[in-house]
Amino acid sequence: MLRQQALLTRAYATLCPSFNSITKFRPIVQVPSTGLASKVPFQGTKVSVPKSYVTSKGRAYAMAANAGLDLEAFGKAKSGSGSPSKERGDCPFSQRIYIELEEKKLPYTATYIEEGENKPDWFMEKNPKGLMPVLRDGDEWIQDSDKIAEHLEKKYPEVSLATPKEYKQIGLNIFQAFTTYLKSKNADDQSKQELLKELAALDQHLQTKGPYIAGENPTDSDYALIPKLHHMRVSLAHYMGFKIPSEHKALHKYIKLLESRPSFQKTNSPDDMIIEGWQKKFGLPDRVVEPASA
């Protein structure tokens, strides 16, 4: 009951800024316009919430409270911060899940686990492969970012992020092309041309179907791709002196739109952490191509 009161207080404070705390409840029937049901709080006297105050965030918090939501998302921790940790690491797959939880307005706990052998026994018991991200939804544990995204969309469809089937393959090969090029440790490696081809294809798609992959609104495919594009831009600029060609204007706009969203900014990692992370992963030198002198 105390957890429900706390979540509902947050929800109604979002709906109506003058609302302070819940002292007791009264039962009501479901309100069709908002989808809220179960119980509505009193604050000394009956509280009336005008429709104009009803926001998607408030609805999500109230629905979460009524459902007894218990979500915990495990992602990569900052190196040396311990396991578990509250310091975020640099995993683009984990960031996707945190972005989608933010975009769905679902309250959750973020817990970070270090890569390597320093993983808690209780975590490995529930996730034997030790891979991240992992979502705990109550007593259910879901591994793999694609499966987590599917679970969130199926179970919490109030804010839909579903990508239409015809667009699900767009940009799907960019991450592999990027990592192959970076791993080559050769700025002129032929894999660079494959990456350029994939980026050009994405730009062409965005020119005709954009600004996002599926049109006017971002979906799961965008939230899966933007952390990978960010890692690509940061690491390749540092190690290879590589930049996305300036003529890909739709792609540059796409990146700017997504990276400016609060959900991305809240869940992003510092550039130096991203650079160090890829150096450790691929055994990279400090630079493959030295920066041009001023």
mmCIF file of C-alpha atoms in Angstrom:
data_model
loop_
_atom_site.group_PDB
_atom_site.id
_atom_site.type_symbol
_atom_site.label_atom_id
_atom_site.label_comp_id
_atom_site.label_asym_id
_atom_site.label_seq_id
_atom_site.Cartn_x
_atom_site.Cartn_y
_atom_site.Cartn_z
ATOM 1 C CA MET A 1 0.000 0.000 0.000
ATOM 2 C CA LEU A 2 2.803 2.458 0.849
ATOM 3 C CA ARG A 3 4.427 1.816 -2.563
ATOM 4 C CA GLN A 4 1.106 2.386 -4.308
ATOM 5 C CA GLN A 5 0.547 5.611 -2.355
ATOM 6 C CA ALA A 6 4.009 6.899 -3.294
ATOM 7 C CA LEU A 7 3.578 6.133 -6.989
ATOM 8 C CA LEU A 8 0.062 7.557 -7.113
ATOM 9 C CA THR A 9 1.169 10.699 -5.276
ATOM 10 C CA ARG A 10 3.830 11.166 -7.985
ATOM 11 C CA ALA A 11 1.267 10.530 -10.689
ATOM 12 C CA TYR A 12 -1.273 13.028 -9.379
ATOM 13 C CA ALA A 13 1.409 15.608 -8.642
ATOM 14 C CA THR A 14 2.268 15.324 -12.331
ATOM 15 C CA LEU A 15 -1.378 15.723 -13.296
ATOM 16 C CA CYS A 16 -1.980 18.642 -10.937
ATOM 17 C CA PRO A 17 1.016 20.550 -9.498
ATOM 18 C CA SER A 18 -0.939 21.665 -6.389
ATOM 19 C CA PHE A 19 -1.400 18.064 -5.248
ATOM 20 C CA ASN A 20 0.873 17.175 -2.314
ATOM 21 C CA SER A 21 0.151 13.765 -0.824
ATOM 22 C CA ILE A 22 -2.322 10.925 -0.544
ATOM 23 C CA THR A 23 -4.051 10.346 2.781
ATOM 24 C CA LYS A 24 -6.744 7.859 1.774
ATOM 25 C CA PHE A 25 -8.463 6.341 -1.249
ATOM 26 C CA ARG A 26 -11.974 6.060 -2.604
ATOM 27 C CA PRO A 27 -12.981 3.438 -5.216
ATOM 28 C CA ILE A 28 -14.169 4.525 -8.647
ATOM 29 C CA VAL A 29 -14.939 2.949 -11.991
ATOM 30 C CA GLN A 30 -12.638 3.316 -14.970
ATOM 31 C CA VAL A 31 -12.534 6.746 -16.606
ATOM 32 C CA PRO A 32 -12.690 6.142 -20.394
ATOM 33 C CA SER A 33 -10.850 9.354 -21.327
ATOM 34 C CA THR A 34 -7.730 8.488 -19.304
ATOM 35 C CA GLY A 35 -7.821 4.737 -18.795
ATOM 36 C CA LEU A 36 -7.234 5.248 -15.042
ATOM 37 C CA ALA A 37 -9.175 3.039 -12.706
ATOM 38 C CA SER A 38 -9.069 1.126 -9.424
ATOM 39 C CA LYS A 39 -8.748 3.952 -6.866
ATOM 40 C CA VAL A 40 -8.478 7.724 -6.780
ATOM 41 C CA PRO A 41 -6.877 9.469 -3.804
ATOM 42 C CA PHE A 42 -8.280 12.005 -1.386
ATOM 43 C CA GLN A 43 -6.179 14.883 -0.127
ATOM 44 C CA GLY A 44 -8.239 15.883 2.879
ATOM 45 C CA THR A 45 -11.191 16.551 0.612
ATOM 46 C CA LYS A 46 -12.146 15.089 -2.735
ATOM 47 C CA VAL A 47 -9.600 15.834 -5.452
ATOM 48 C CA SER A 48 -10.866 16.759 -8.897
ATOM 49 C CA VAL A 49 -8.330 16.476 -11.729
ATOM 50 C CA PRO A 50 -9.235 18.525 -14.829
ATOM 51 C CA LYS A 51 -8.761 16.768 -18.159
ATOM 52 C CA SER A 52 -6.330 19.507 -19.185
ATOM 53 C CA TYR A 53 -3.869 18.274 -16.548
ATOM 54 C CA VAL A 54 -3.868 14.698 -17.788
ATOM 55 C CA THR A 55 -0.489 14.024 -19.413
ATOM 56 C CA SER A 56 0.981 10.872 -20.856
ATOM 57 C CA LYS A 57 3.543 10.862 -18.066
ATOM 58 C CA GLY A 58 0.909 11.143 -15.390
ATOM 59 C CA ARG A 59 -1.166 8.378 -16.955
ATOM 60 C CA ALA A 60 1.850 6.099 -17.096
ATOM 61 C CA TYR A 61 2.759 6.659 -13.446
ATOM 62 C CA ALA A 62 -0.805 6.065 -12.319
ATOM 63 C CA MET A 63 -1.131 2.924 -14.425
ATOM 64 C CA ALA A 64 2.174 1.698 -13.057
ATOM 65 C CA ALA A 65 1.050 2.275 -9.485
ATOM 66 C CA ASN A 66 -2.231 0.481 -10.000
ATOM 67 C CA ALA A 67 -0.444 -2.439 -11.668
ATOM 68 C CA GLY A 68 2.213 -2.711 -8.944
ATOM 69 C CA LEU A 69 4.955 -2.264 -11.550
ATOM 70 C CA ASP A 70 8.412 -3.552 -10.579
ATOM 71 C CA LEU A 71 10.934 -3.023 -13.396
ATOM 72 C CA GLU A 72 14.711 -3.220 -13.052
ATOM 73 C CA ALA A 73 16.997 -2.846 -16.059
ATOM 74 C CA PHE A 74 20.552 -4.182 -15.818
ATOM 75 C CA GLY A 75 23.184 -2.652 -18.075
ATOM 76 C CA LYS A 76 26.947 -2.343 -18.313
ATOM 77 C CA ALA A 77 28.592 -0.511 -15.404
ATOM 78 C CA LYS A 78 31.426 1.978 -15.553
ATOM 79 C CA SER A 79 34.723 0.116 -15.329
ATOM 80 C CA GLY A 80 35.937 -0.131 -11.739
ATOM 81 C CA SER A 81 32.645 1.046 -10.204
ATOM 82 C CA GLY A 82 31.695 -2.356 -8.747
ATOM 83 C CA SER A 83 28.852 -4.819 -9.219
ATOM 84 C CA PRO A 84 26.151 -3.835 -8.714
ATOM 85 C CA SER A 85 26.782 -0.175 -9.427
ATOM 86 C CA LYS A 86 24.791 2.998 -9.992
ATOM 87 C CA GLU A 87 27.395 4.309 -12.469
ATOM 88 C CA ARG A 88 26.432 3.743 -16.100
ATOM 89 C CA GLY A 89 28.839 2.195 -18.602
ATOM 90 C CA ASP A 90 29.114 2.485 -22.384
ATOM 91 C CA CYS A 91 26.972 -0.297 -23.886
ATOM 92 C CA PRO A 92 24.809 0.807 -26.868
ATOM 93 C CA PHE A 93 22.528 -2.220 -26.467
ATOM 94 C CA SER A 94 21.836 -1.342 -22.841
ATOM 95 C CA GLN A 95 21.235 2.300 -23.733
ATOM 96 C CA ARG A 96 18.530 1.250 -26.186
ATOM 97 C CA ILE A 97 16.528 -0.351 -23.374
ATOM 98 C CA TYR A 98 16.930 2.615 -21.047
ATOM 99 C CA ILE A 99 15.826 4.954 -23.849
ATOM 100 C CA GLU A 100 12.725 2.853 -24.503
ATOM 101 C CA LEU A 101 11.807 2.710 -20.816
ATOM 102 C CA GLU A 102 12.112 6.502 -20.727
ATOM 103 C CA GLU A 103 10.087 6.952 -23.915
ATOM 104 C CA LYS A 104 7.364 4.633 -22.607
ATOM 105 C CA LYS A 105 7.279 6.682 -19.365
ATOM 106 C CA LEU A 106 7.717 3.531 -17.300
ATOM 107 C CA PRO A 107 9.213 3.975 -13.817
ATOM 108 C CA TYR A 108 12.191 1.627 -13.411
ATOM 109 C CA THR A 109 15.362 1.008 -11.444
ATOM 110 C CA ALA A 110 18.660 1.177 -13.338
ATOM 111 C CA THR A 111 21.312 -1.215 -12.019
ATOM 112 C CA TYR A 112 24.712 -1.587 -13.659
ATOM 113 C CA ILE A 113 26.955 -4.661 -13.662
ATOM 114 C CA GLU A 114 30.653 -4.675 -14.567
ATOM 115 C CA GLU A 115 31.825 -6.776 -17.475
ATOM 116 C CA GLY A 116 34.268 -9.574 -16.730
ATOM 117 C CA GLU A 117 34.385 -11.895 -13.743
ATOM 118 C CA ASN A 118 33.110 -9.402 -11.167
ATOM 119 C CA LYS A 119 29.432 -10.311 -11.529
ATOM 120 C CA PRO A 120 27.304 -11.106 -8.453
ATOM 121 C CA ASP A 121 26.254 -14.722 -7.960
ATOM 122 C CA TRP A 122 22.572 -13.743 -7.738
ATOM 123 C CA PHE A 123 22.843 -12.049 -11.138
ATOM 124 C CA MET A 124 24.515 -15.038 -12.764
ATOM 125 C CA GLU A 125 21.918 -17.416 -11.319
ATOM 126 C CA LYS A 126 19.177 -15.534 -13.155
ATOM 127 C CA ASN A 127 21.313 -14.720 -16.193
ATOM 128 C CA PRO A 128 23.833 -17.590 -16.661
ATOM 129 C CA LYS A 129 25.424 -16.130 -19.797
ATOM 130 C CA GLY A 130 26.165 -12.905 -17.955
ATOM 131 C CA LEU A 131 25.269 -10.810 -20.993
ATOM 132 C CA MET A 132 23.553 -7.416 -20.819
ATOM 133 C CA PRO A 133 21.120 -5.798 -21.017
ATOM 134 C CA VAL A 134 18.721 -7.781 -18.867
ATOM 135 C CA LEU A 135 15.273 -6.718 -17.723
ATOM 136 C CA ARG A 136 13.668 -7.944 -14.516
ATOM 137 C CA ASP A 137 9.916 -7.490 -14.666
ATOM 138 C CA GLY A 138 8.710 -8.680 -11.283
ATOM 139 C CA ASP A 139 9.905 -12.288 -11.052
ATOM 140 C CA GLU A 140 10.479 -12.603 -14.803
ATOM 141 C CA TRP A 141 13.978 -12.086 -16.240
ATOM 142 C CA ILE A 142 14.346 -11.262 -19.959
ATOM 143 C CA GLN A 143 17.725 -11.313 -21.745
ATOM 144 C CA ASP A 144 18.694 -9.780 -25.122
ATOM 145 C CA SER A 145 17.793 -6.241 -26.187
ATOM 146 C CA ASP A 146 15.482 -7.368 -29.014
ATOM 147 C CA LYS A 147 13.524 -9.677 -26.717
ATOM 148 C CA ILE A 148 13.335 -7.011 -24.011
ATOM 149 C CA ALA A 149 11.973 -4.485 -26.507
ATOM 150 C CA GLU A 150 9.373 -7.024 -27.676
ATOM 151 C CA HIS A 151 8.380 -7.718 -24.073
ATOM 152 C CA LEU A 152 7.964 -4.024 -23.265
ATOM 153 C CA GLU A 153 5.887 -3.414 -26.381
ATOM 154 C CA LYS A 154 3.610 -6.376 -25.738
ATOM 155 C CA LYS A 155 3.096 -5.833 -22.016
ATOM 156 C CA TYR A 156 3.108 -2.013 -21.892
ATOM 157 C CA PRO A 157 1.542 -0.835 -25.182
ATOM 158 C CA GLU A 158 0.122 2.440 -23.808
ATOM 159 C CA VAL A 159 2.997 4.307 -25.484
ATOM 160 C CA SER A 160 3.684 2.255 -28.606
ATOM 161 C CA LEU A 161 7.167 2.167 -30.119
ATOM 162 C CA ALA A 162 6.430 -0.625 -32.600
ATOM 163 C CA THR A 163 8.159 -0.384 -35.986
ATOM 164 C CA PRO A 164 6.069 -1.430 -39.025
ATOM 165 C CA LYS A 165 7.382 -4.668 -40.504
ATOM 166 C CA GLU A 166 8.385 -3.069 -43.798
ATOM 167 C CA TYR A 167 10.916 -0.832 -42.008
ATOM 168 C CA LYS A 168 12.479 -3.299 -39.582
ATOM 169 C CA GLN A 169 15.513 -4.009 -41.786
ATOM 170 C CA ILE A 170 16.460 -0.360 -42.311
ATOM 171 C CA GLY A 171 19.925 0.428 -40.935
ATOM 172 C CA LEU A 172 20.308 -3.073 -39.562
ATOM 173 C CA ASN A 173 23.770 -3.684 -41.102
ATOM 174 C CA ILE A 174 25.410 -0.438 -40.002
ATOM 175 C CA PHE A 175 26.672 -1.664 -36.642
ATOM 176 C CA GLN A 176 28.381 -4.715 -38.138
ATOM 177 C CA ALA A 177 29.970 -2.570 -40.856
ATOM 178 C CA PHE A 178 31.181 -0.086 -38.239
ATOM 179 C CA THR A 179 32.735 -2.682 -35.930
ATOM 180 C CA THR A 180 34.398 -4.516 -38.842
ATOM 181 C CA TYR A 181 36.012 -1.265 -39.975
ATOM 182 C CA LEU A 182 37.128 -0.263 -36.473
ATOM 183 C CA LYS A 183 38.505 -3.728 -35.737
ATOM 184 C CA SER A 184 40.642 -3.600 -38.916
ATOM 185 C CA LYS A 185 42.833 -0.879 -37.321
ATOM 186 C CA ASN A 186 43.364 0.420 -40.851
ATOM 187 C CA ALA A 187 41.793 3.730 -41.896
ATOM 188 C CA ASP A 188 41.960 2.686 -45.564
ATOM 189 C CA ASP A 189 40.637 -0.839 -45.096
ATOM 190 C CA GLN A 190 38.100 -1.964 -47.707
ATOM 191 C CA SER A 191 35.504 -2.367 -44.959
ATOM 192 C CA LYS A 192 35.272 1.435 -44.933
ATOM 193 C CA GLN A 193 33.503 1.296 -48.296
ATOM 194 C CA GLU A 194 30.918 -1.137 -46.941
ATOM 195 C CA LEU A 195 30.198 1.238 -44.063
ATOM 196 C CA LEU A 196 29.871 4.193 -46.449
ATOM 197 C CA LYS A 197 27.455 2.166 -48.577
ATOM 198 C CA GLU A 198 25.258 1.365 -45.560
ATOM 199 C CA LEU A 199 25.237 4.996 -44.417
ATOM 200 C CA ALA A 200 24.316 6.182 -47.917
ATOM 201 C CA ALA A 201 21.410 3.691 -48.010
ATOM 202 C CA LEU A 202 20.089 4.946 -44.674
ATOM 203 C CA ASP A 203 20.377 8.554 -45.824
ATOM 204 C CA GLN A 204 18.461 7.742 -49.023
ATOM 205 C CA HIS A 205 15.696 6.080 -47.037
ATOM 206 C CA LEU A 206 15.420 9.049 -44.671
ATOM 207 C CA GLN A 207 15.223 11.477 -47.593
ATOM 208 C CA THR A 208 12.055 9.820 -48.864
ATOM 209 C CA LYS A 209 10.509 8.315 -45.702
ATOM 210 C CA GLY A 210 11.948 10.426 -42.848
ATOM 211 C CA PRO A 211 12.672 12.218 -40.710
ATOM 212 C CA TYR A 212 12.673 8.897 -38.807
ATOM 213 C CA ILE A 213 12.902 5.352 -40.102
ATOM 214 C CA ALA A 214 9.140 4.835 -40.098
ATOM 215 C CA GLY A 215 8.133 8.416 -40.867
ATOM 216 C CA GLU A 216 7.046 11.248 -38.617
ATOM 217 C CA ASN A 217 7.553 9.552 -35.243
ATOM 218 C CA PRO A 218 10.515 7.618 -33.810
ATOM 219 C CA THR A 219 10.044 3.925 -33.084
ATOM 220 C CA ASP A 220 11.966 1.017 -31.594
ATOM 221 C CA SER A 221 14.182 0.821 -34.709
ATOM 222 C CA ASP A 222 15.366 4.395 -34.172
ATOM 223 C CA TYR A 223 16.042 3.853 -30.475
ATOM 224 C CA ALA A 224 17.998 0.695 -31.307
ATOM 225 C CA LEU A 225 20.062 2.441 -33.982
ATOM 226 C CA ILE A 226 20.913 5.827 -32.469
ATOM 227 C CA PRO A 227 23.210 4.521 -29.680
ATOM 228 C CA LYS A 228 25.115 2.498 -32.297
ATOM 229 C CA LEU A 229 25.438 5.497 -34.598
ATOM 230 C CA HIS A 230 26.690 7.551 -31.682
ATOM 231 C CA HIS A 231 29.343 4.968 -30.786
ATOM 232 C CA MET A 232 30.298 4.815 -34.450
ATOM 233 C CA ARG A 233 30.703 8.582 -34.791
ATOM 234 C CA VAL A 234 32.638 9.035 -31.550
ATOM 235 C CA SER A 235 35.025 6.094 -31.911
ATOM 236 C CA LEU A 236 35.707 6.380 -35.654
ATOM 237 C CA ALA A 237 36.343 10.119 -35.419
ATOM 238 C CA HIS A 238 38.909 9.465 -32.694
ATOM 239 C CA TYR A 239 40.662 6.397 -34.098
ATOM 240 C CA MET A 240 40.217 6.689 -37.874
ATOM 241 C CA GLY A 241 39.573 10.383 -38.453
ATOM 242 C CA PHE A 242 36.276 9.302 -40.034
ATOM 243 C CA LYS A 243 33.201 11.488 -40.371
ATOM 244 C CA ILE A 244 29.815 10.848 -41.939
ATOM 245 C CA PRO A 245 29.898 12.554 -45.363
ATOM 246 C CA SER A 246 28.417 16.042 -45.221
ATOM 247 C CA GLU A 247 26.166 15.374 -48.233
ATOM 248 C CA HIS A 248 24.113 12.935 -46.137
ATOM 249 C CA LYS A 249 21.940 15.770 -44.859
ATOM 250 C CA ALA A 250 18.942 13.614 -43.950
ATOM 251 C CA LEU A 251 21.169 11.354 -41.858
ATOM 252 C CA HIS A 252 22.774 14.290 -40.060
ATOM 253 C CA LYS A 253 19.308 15.673 -39.289
ATOM 254 C CA TYR A 254 18.191 12.250 -38.069
ATOM 255 C CA ILE A 255 21.103 11.990 -35.644
ATOM 256 C CA LYS A 256 20.546 15.505 -34.338
ATOM 257 C CA LEU A 257 16.831 14.884 -33.757
ATOM 258 C CA LEU A 258 17.387 11.678 -31.815
ATOM 259 C CA GLU A 259 20.428 12.787 -29.826
ATOM 260 C CA SER A 260 18.571 15.911 -28.685
ATOM 261 C CA ARG A 261 15.770 13.877 -27.095
ATOM 262 C CA PRO A 262 15.808 13.866 -23.263
ATOM 263 C CA SER A 263 15.711 10.062 -23.232
ATOM 264 C CA PHE A 264 18.998 9.883 -25.164
ATOM 265 C CA GLN A 265 20.735 12.611 -23.187
ATOM 266 C CA LYS A 266 19.720 11.071 -19.863
ATOM 267 C CA THR A 267 21.053 7.611 -20.803
ATOM 268 C CA ASN A 268 24.149 8.535 -22.821
ATOM 269 C CA SER A 269 27.781 7.910 -21.800
ATOM 270 C CA PRO A 270 30.754 10.320 -22.009
ATOM 271 C CA ASP A 271 32.775 10.248 -25.227
ATOM 272 C CA ASP A 272 36.000 9.312 -23.450
ATOM 273 C CA MET A 273 34.281 6.287 -21.903
ATOM 274 C CA ILE A 274 33.078 5.163 -25.339
ATOM 275 C CA ILE A 275 36.567 5.611 -26.820
ATOM 276 C CA GLU A 276 38.197 3.661 -23.977
ATOM 277 C CA GLY A 277 35.566 0.925 -24.177
ATOM 278 C CA TRP A 278 36.250 0.191 -27.843
ATOM 279 C CA GLN A 279 40.002 0.374 -27.286
ATOM 280 C CA LYS A 280 39.752 -2.380 -24.674
ATOM 281 C CA LYS A 281 37.401 -4.475 -26.780
ATOM 282 C CA PHE A 282 39.529 -4.478 -29.942
ATOM 283 C CA GLY A 283 43.011 -3.830 -28.545
ATOM 284 C CA LEU A 284 43.245 -0.531 -30.436
ATOM 285 C CA PRO A 285 46.232 1.836 -30.289
ATOM 286 C CA ASP A 286 45.737 5.341 -28.946
ATOM 287 C CA ARG A 287 45.139 6.461 -32.550
ATOM 288 C CA VAL A 288 45.134 4.743 -35.923
ATOM 289 C CA VAL A 289 45.258 8.065 -37.756
ATOM 290 C CA GLU A 290 46.865 11.010 -35.992
ATOM 291 C CA PRO A 291 44.672 14.135 -35.830
ATOM 292 C CA ALA A 292 45.582 16.837 -38.307
ATOM 293 C CA SER A 293 47.751 19.578 -36.845
ATOM 294 C CA ALA A 294 46.201 23.017 -36.435
#
